Each structure stands twice: as structure tokens, then as C-alpha cells.
Amino acid sequence: MASPDMDHPEGPQIVADPLKVPNLAFGAMAEIKPFRAHPNHQEPLGFPGELVGNWKEVAIEKIGELANTNRAFRVYLDACVKCGACTDKCHYFLGTGDPKNMPVARQDLLRSVYRRYFTFAGKYFPKLVGARELTKEVLEEWYTYYHQCSQCRRCSVFCPYGIDTAEISMAAREILDTVGMGQKYCNEIIGKVKVIGNNLGLQEKALRATLEDLEEDLEDETGVSVRIPLDEKSADILLVTPSADFFAEPHIDGLLGYAKVFHQAGVSWTVSSYASEAANFGLFIGSQDNMKALCQRIRHAAEDLGVKRIIFGECGHAWRVAYNFLDTLAGPFDFLDPNYPVPQHILEFTLDQIERGNLRFDKSKNDHIRLTYHDSCNVARASRMGDKPGGQFEVPRAVLRAVCNNFFDMDRDTTHESTFCCGGGGGLLTDELMDLRTKGANPRMTALQRVTEDHGVTHMAAICAICKTQFSKVMPQFGYEMDSVVSVHQLVSNAILLDGQEIDGDDRVPEVADAGVT
Amino acid sequence: MLSALYAGLFYLSASILVFGVVLRMAIYARTPAPLKIAQTPAPTTRIGVFWRMLREVVFFQSLFKSNKWIWVFGWTFHMGLLLVLLRHLRYFTNPVWFWVEWIQPVGLYASFALVIGLLGLWSRRLLVERIRYISSPSDHLMLALLFGIAVSGMAMKFVARVDIVAVKVYFLGLLRFKILDLPPDPILLVHLGLVFVLMFIFPISKLLHGPGVFFSPSRNQVDNPREQRYAPRTPAN
Ligand code: SF4
Ligand code: SF4
């Protein structure tokens, strides 16, 4: 926890501007790249194990294929006018000063090659329009800088044409995978989900044991038997949550929060061991085939278990995939109860329960916390909650305000659709990129330091498994404790009063006679 | 001879412009958008998307949010250009449409706005290191081309007036596929020559951002994947 610097010996400290534009630092990040995938990680995903002999033809052919099958790819490569509006919008540029981390410059790494082989001007006047041959160096450069993009879409918000560098970087990674230059972190994980069902490679037995332990903890804490069911047939709700929720801090506390909410709402629910993962890294590598394979696991689990609804736990990109793509890739879900959206977000469920008056809270349980909230990129800029545009901002804040007395937003330029990435999204949450991750977190951390100065904020709630892991790693470098990042449902869990729960010794919360049930 | 050459260039560049742009738009329209990628918060209805587009095209809403300098210069340039183009309709219509008459005086001032906007954009491209870094020679050349067109056009109005009636007669003739005499005024020939170049390169250059903006999936998609299943016909689905 950083101390509010109001009583700093030299008077209140002025904290830097999160939007400050750095001087250009050419080549500053040229050496930073993630580990390459081993053939064992490549082949199960349908990619060649190592760089193919005719990589040049294969890559060019793939670019052509993408241009013909993905409108975003073609339009974005054609339409950019180099106006420069996006140049200072990327947290990795703000944190590193490397000009190739400016969104348009990042796009240009690929655009220059597209122009050379697919446009008239680029074929005949390459110098004039900045077109270039595809070489091994270019491939390496792609590998480097397309793995310095967290696909957060912040640049897209500020581009007059909505050009989304995330789409270009996904496409670039797909091209790289196609020639055999995959990234270890993402591809290894996708392989695990395909075989075992979750990113961690946690087998059903281990998962069951973990959940049983958590049930015991819950009973010890509350005196109430709160269940976390696994593979229970005919439960009403299938909860699909990032597997980090089963073992990592502060994710687990979020899971306990979901369990308490479900318990208090009186609904029957279950986790599936077959689809024990909400994350879908297929998105990060731009592979619709792999994304689809993972989505279909969720469908199969829902069918097998005979559930009526699907609810997703706290995870940013997972919610993007679930909200936007699940139905397209694995639908239609006409076997589910049509009275509920497919899928739902856990926060939509919790807020609905709060609004119905089914949940009671002792907000003072969170009084040791002065809270702010980090909008996760994929939730903020690529999905929605509730039925109105912008619900993705309001729903989490409404829940936080219902359970916590001290809530303060960060600068408006760094929240809502303008939120800064945590620095670890898009498949970059791997140790060898720690330097990049820390620098990329800088704008968010600077904005956080401001609310710490102004309002004494001590904790930041996050709604995404990647954000939570990333922040607990990098926050200590910015003067905060690693547990200063908290799950949204952790705060719910702290404050919720379960029927019959022990409070301070022997008192028990009385039953609410008319607690409605959804 | 000169009249015939310019007539040829006019027909050629106009066809390239029209066919090129139509072809591009057809390609964009044909290329599938396999997934919902609306950049949220996004409208949840078609009407909402229409308004979003309108705000982008008329006011450059996102650019405004992004960078006030680029917005001021960019918007001034584009609105100036629009008015100047509309003003030029009087050389192609007889009788001149009433609303084209109305904007004649505004159109004159608009030419200054256009030039100021252009120079502003160009100086940012030269002076701001980030933007200089992302510029290729063609970006400067296009600004130079537009600048040349604007200045030669204004010169004919404010410095060395040409026989504009004869020019109009010439173009009305071209619209009826008759080649009449074009006044051999050097500034006029430069002005028209540069315009032809612009029309040639429009469909193959970044100038295409005009039509391109309507096809940007992050902006033109309705945010309703849960309300209405999104299932475009693509090879993958
Ligand atoms: S804001 Fe958009 S059009 Fe402008 S340089 Fe960036 S990507 Fe290109
Ligand atoms: S998507 Fe995010 S990380 Fe990637 S270039 Fe844009 S702002 Fe940077």
C-alpha cells in the first residue's frame, strides 16, 4: 500500500502525468521478445513445428488470404492516412518511447509488406509509399513488435477510422504461426486447454480437491456450508471462469465471492472440469480455428451437464470472446433458457441480485480499503454488460459502490473507453517480457498514484484474471503492496452477509424470510 | 491539340476515379467480416450506427477526442475542400443549381480555409517528430499535390484571372462528348493537370480513406451479439 503523499516532508508531491508523451527512443525495445514455441506446442494447434522452407511464399499467401477473408484486415491496411492521432495512445509507446510501439508504426510493419505485394503503388513505386520486401529480418521484427502489443484497442478509440491495431497484430501472429514462428506462452497454453480443459493443465482430480478445500475454507470463515460444485448434472447455471480463479491470488477471493452470491441467491450452479477455463488465447494469436475449438468445449460442457444458463467469471478477453464470438463460433445455444442472455457475466448476475434486494451487505467490512477501479481493455472497448451501451462501465461500479464506502475513479482520460491496459494483456503475461510489462504498466500506475495522492486510494479492483496477475507482479515496483489489487467479487465476498452466517463470534445473521430466488 | 489532350486526360482520369472507387468498395463489401468486433461502447441499433458514422464523417468525433491540433487542421481542410468542390459544380451545370449559386461566396473563403488546414497538417508532419517518423514520401507528395491544386486555383481567381466562361463552355462540351476549345492559360493547365493526377491516384492511394471509413467493422457494426446471433457466411463457419 502506498502512503498518500499529502504529508510528505516537502509538501504534497506532484505525481507525473499518465499521458505524458516520451521522446522517441529508437530501437529501445528491439531486443525484447518472448520465447519461441517448441514444435510440440505448434503442431497440436495445426501449425508447422519450425520455420518452413518456403516461408516467404507461405507468408505472402497468408496475407492474401487474410485480405480476402477479413474485411477489417484489408480496410485497416488501406485506410490509414498517417494522420498521427494514434501515435501517443499506446501504453507501450508511452512507457518505452520506442517509435515502433506507436500504433500506426506497428501497423506499418505489416502494411509495408502488404503494399509491396498487393497494391499497385507498392509494386511499382515501393520507395515512394514505404513498401518493402518480406525478408527474415522483417519476420523477426514482426515477432518482436507484434508481441509488444497487448491488443487492447486503445488506439482504435482515437483513430478517425477506428483502425484497430489489435486486429493487425492478431493477423501478424497468425501469419507467424503459419510459417512456424509461434510464441511459446500462448501456444503451449492453448494446447493444454485442448487436451485438459484449462490453461493450467489442472486435471479433474486436482480441481476437485482444490474446490473441496475452498469449500472448507468458506465454512470455516462463515459457518455456513457454501458449495462450489463440480460437474453437477442438471445444475441451472454453468460457471465458466478463468482457471486462475482456482489457485491464484487475488483471483481465488473472487471465486469465493461468486460462490457466496450464488449461495445467497439460492440458485443451483456448477463448474465443469471439461470446460474449466474461460480464457481463450486463440484470440491472441488471431486463430479463429483454435478459438472455435475452445468455444466448442464450453458448448459441449453445457450440453453434457444439461444446464440452462452460462455465466462467465471475471476475465477481460474471455468476456470479449464469450460476449461476441461464443454464439457465432459454437452456437446456436437454443438448448438454453431463452429468458437469459447467452452468455451472462457474473457481474450482471450479482447486480441483478442486489437490485432485487436478495443480497445484504455490511459495507463497513471494506472500510479498510479506499478503492479505485481499473476498466479492463477487453471489457471496456470490446464488449458490453447490461442492455445499454456503456453498461460495461456502470455495472461493475454499481456493484463496487454497493459493497464499499470509499470509491474514487481515476482520471477520466485513463478510464472507461480510454482505459490503459494493465501491460500484460494479449498473451504477454510471461516472465521473459517482464521489462516490457513493467514499462507498459507505467501509465496506469501513474494514474493510480494520482488518486492515491488526491484521495488516499489504497486498493484497485480489477475484473480480469490477466490484470490481477499482472498488477500483483508489477505494483510492488510502483510502491504498492502486491495485494493492493483485488477482485471485484473479493469485495463482494468481504461485505456480503449470508443467511445464518456467524458475525463476530456467536451472532448469526437472521434468515430473510422473503428472500426471492431467481 | 491541347484541348484534345486535356479532354482525353479528363475522360481517362474520371473513369479511373469512378471505376477504381466502385471496384474498391465492391471488394470491401464482398470481403466478409467473420466476427463481431464493434469498438464499444457502440450503438445497439442500426440507427445508432448511422448516427455514429454521421458524427465521425461530419465532425471527426474520434479525431476530436484524440488530438485537437490535428482535428482543427484536418476538419478545416476537409470542410474547405467540400465547399470548394461544391462551388466547382457551377462549371458543370447550366443553368447553375440554385444552392450552388448560394455557396459561391462561401466557397471563395473556403479556399483559404483549405490552404490553412493543409499547411497546418503539413507543418505537423514536418515538425512533430512522431508524425515525421510515420510519414513516407508519398504522404508529403499528396500534400504538395493538394497544395498545388489549391494555389493554382486561387491564383486564377485572385491573381491572374482566366476566361472562366470559356472554361465552362469547354467542360459543358466534354459532358456532351464534344471537344471545344480550352483557353491555353498556363495556370489553368497546371491546375487541371494536377487535378487529373489526383483523380488517377485516388483509388490506389490512402486518399481512399474517404469510402474506407464506412467499411470499418469496429465502427459500422451494431453491438448486439447476444440479442441477435451473428452468423455471417464465411468459409470458416
Ligand atoms: S489514427 Fe488511424 S489513420 Fe491516423 S495514423 Fe493512426 S491508424 Fe492511421
Ligand atoms: S492495441 Fe493497445 S497495445 Fe496494441 S498498439 Fe493499440 S494501444 Fe498499443
Short mmCIF file of C-alpha atoms in Angstrom, two decimals, chain B residues 23-134:
data_model
loop_
_atom_site.label_atom_id
_atom_site.label_comp_id
_atom_site.label_asym_id
_atom_site.label_seq_id
_atom_site.Cartn_x
_atom_site.Cartn_y
_atom_site.Cartn_z
CA LEU B 23 -14.25 -1.54 -57.53
CA ARG B 24 -12.63 -0.89 -54.15
CA MET B 25 -15.97 -0.53 -52.44
CA ALA B 26 -17.18 -3.69 -54.11
CA ILE B 27 -14.12 -5.53 -52.81
CA TYR B 28 -14.67 -4.18 -49.32
CA ALA B 29 -18.33 -5.08 -49.41
CA ARG B 30 -17.54 -8.59 -50.64
CA THR B 31 -14.87 -9.28 -48.06
CA PRO B 32 -16.57 -10.95 -45.11
CA ALA B 33 -16.38 -9.70 -41.54
CA PRO B 34 -16.26 -13.09 -39.82
CA LEU B 35 -16.76 -11.87 -36.25
CA LYS B 36 -18.34 -9.08 -34.26
CA ILE B 37 -15.62 -6.61 -33.45
CA ALA B 38 -17.58 -3.42 -32.76
CA GLN B 39 -15.49 -0.99 -30.79
CA THR B 40 -17.56 -0.43 -27.69
CA PRO B 41 -19.38 1.38 -26.26
CA ALA B 42 -21.16 1.03 -29.57
CA PRO B 43 -24.75 1.60 -30.66
CA THR B 44 -27.09 -1.34 -30.23
CA THR B 45 -29.20 -0.49 -33.25
CA ARG B 46 -28.68 0.22 -36.96
CA ILE B 47 -30.00 3.76 -36.49
CA GLY B 48 -27.48 4.26 -33.73
CA VAL B 49 -24.68 3.16 -36.02
CA PHE B 50 -25.91 5.59 -38.65
CA TRP B 51 -25.58 8.44 -36.16
CA ARG B 52 -22.19 7.25 -35.04
CA MET B 53 -20.99 7.27 -38.65
CA LEU B 54 -22.50 10.66 -39.24
CA ARG B 55 -20.71 12.13 -36.23
CA GLU B 56 -17.46 10.65 -37.47
CA VAL B 57 -17.85 11.81 -41.05
CA VAL B 58 -19.21 15.28 -40.32
CA PHE B 59 -17.45 16.23 -37.10
CA PHE B 60 -14.49 13.81 -36.96
CA GLN B 61 -15.60 12.89 -33.45
CA SER B 62 -12.80 10.43 -32.64
CA LEU B 63 -10.15 12.72 -34.01
CA PHE B 64 -11.51 15.49 -31.82
CA LYS B 65 -11.16 13.28 -28.78
CA SER B 66 -7.69 12.34 -29.87
CA ASN B 67 -5.80 15.44 -30.84
CA LYS B 68 -7.17 18.96 -31.06
CA TRP B 69 -4.49 20.26 -33.42
CA ILE B 70 -4.92 17.52 -35.99
CA TRP B 71 -8.65 17.94 -35.62
CA VAL B 72 -8.62 21.70 -36.23
CA PHE B 73 -6.44 21.44 -39.30
CA GLY B 74 -8.00 18.29 -40.63
CA TRP B 75 -11.54 19.47 -40.21
CA THR B 76 -10.80 22.92 -41.66
CA PHE B 77 -9.14 21.32 -44.65
CA HIS B 78 -11.92 18.83 -45.35
CA MET B 79 -14.78 21.27 -44.92
CA GLY B 80 -12.94 23.81 -47.05
CA LEU B 81 -12.39 21.17 -49.69
CA LEU B 82 -16.03 20.15 -49.64
CA LEU B 83 -17.25 23.71 -50.15
CA VAL B 84 -14.71 24.37 -52.88
CA LEU B 85 -15.73 21.21 -54.71
CA LEU B 86 -19.40 22.09 -54.47
CA ARG B 87 -18.60 25.55 -55.72
CA HIS B 88 -16.95 23.98 -58.77
CA LEU B 89 -20.24 22.40 -59.75
CA ARG B 90 -21.08 25.66 -61.43
CA TYR B 91 -18.60 24.82 -64.17
CA PHE B 92 -20.50 21.66 -64.96
CA THR B 93 -24.11 22.75 -64.69
CA ASN B 94 -26.17 25.03 -66.87
CA PRO B 95 -28.26 26.61 -65.52
CA VAL B 96 -26.33 26.56 -62.27
CA TRP B 97 -28.29 24.87 -59.44
CA PHE B 98 -29.64 27.45 -57.02
CA TRP B 99 -27.81 26.12 -53.97
CA VAL B 100 -24.55 26.11 -55.88
CA GLU B 101 -25.21 29.81 -56.53
CA TRP B 102 -25.70 30.33 -52.82
CA ILE B 103 -22.42 28.89 -51.76
CA GLN B 104 -20.34 30.80 -54.29
CA PRO B 105 -19.17 33.49 -51.82
CA VAL B 106 -18.60 30.96 -49.03
CA GLY B 107 -16.70 28.76 -51.44
CA LEU B 108 -14.22 31.55 -52.05
CA TYR B 109 -13.34 31.87 -48.37
CA ALA B 110 -13.35 28.13 -48.08
CA SER B 111 -10.35 28.01 -50.36
CA PHE B 112 -8.37 29.88 -47.71
CA ALA B 113 -9.57 27.51 -45.03
CA LEU B 114 -8.50 24.63 -47.22
CA VAL B 115 -4.99 26.04 -47.66
CA ILE B 116 -4.60 26.91 -43.98
CA GLY B 117 -5.71 23.41 -43.00
CA LEU B 118 -3.29 21.86 -45.48
CA LEU B 119 -0.37 23.91 -44.27
CA GLY B 120 -1.23 23.11 -40.68
CA LEU B 121 -1.28 19.38 -41.39
CA TRP B 122 1.89 19.61 -43.39
CA SER B 123 3.78 21.53 -40.74
CA ARG B 124 2.78 18.94 -38.15
CA ARG B 125 4.06 16.25 -40.46
CA LEU B 126 7.37 18.08 -40.67
CA LEU B 127 7.71 19.40 -37.14
CA VAL B 128 6.26 16.74 -34.85
CA GLU B 129 8.87 14.02 -34.63
CA ARG B 130 6.34 11.21 -34.13
CA ILE B 131 4.44 12.13 -37.25
CA ARG B 132 7.57 12.74 -39.26
CA TYR B 133 8.63 9.23 -38.34
CA ILE B 134 5.48 7.63 -39.75
#
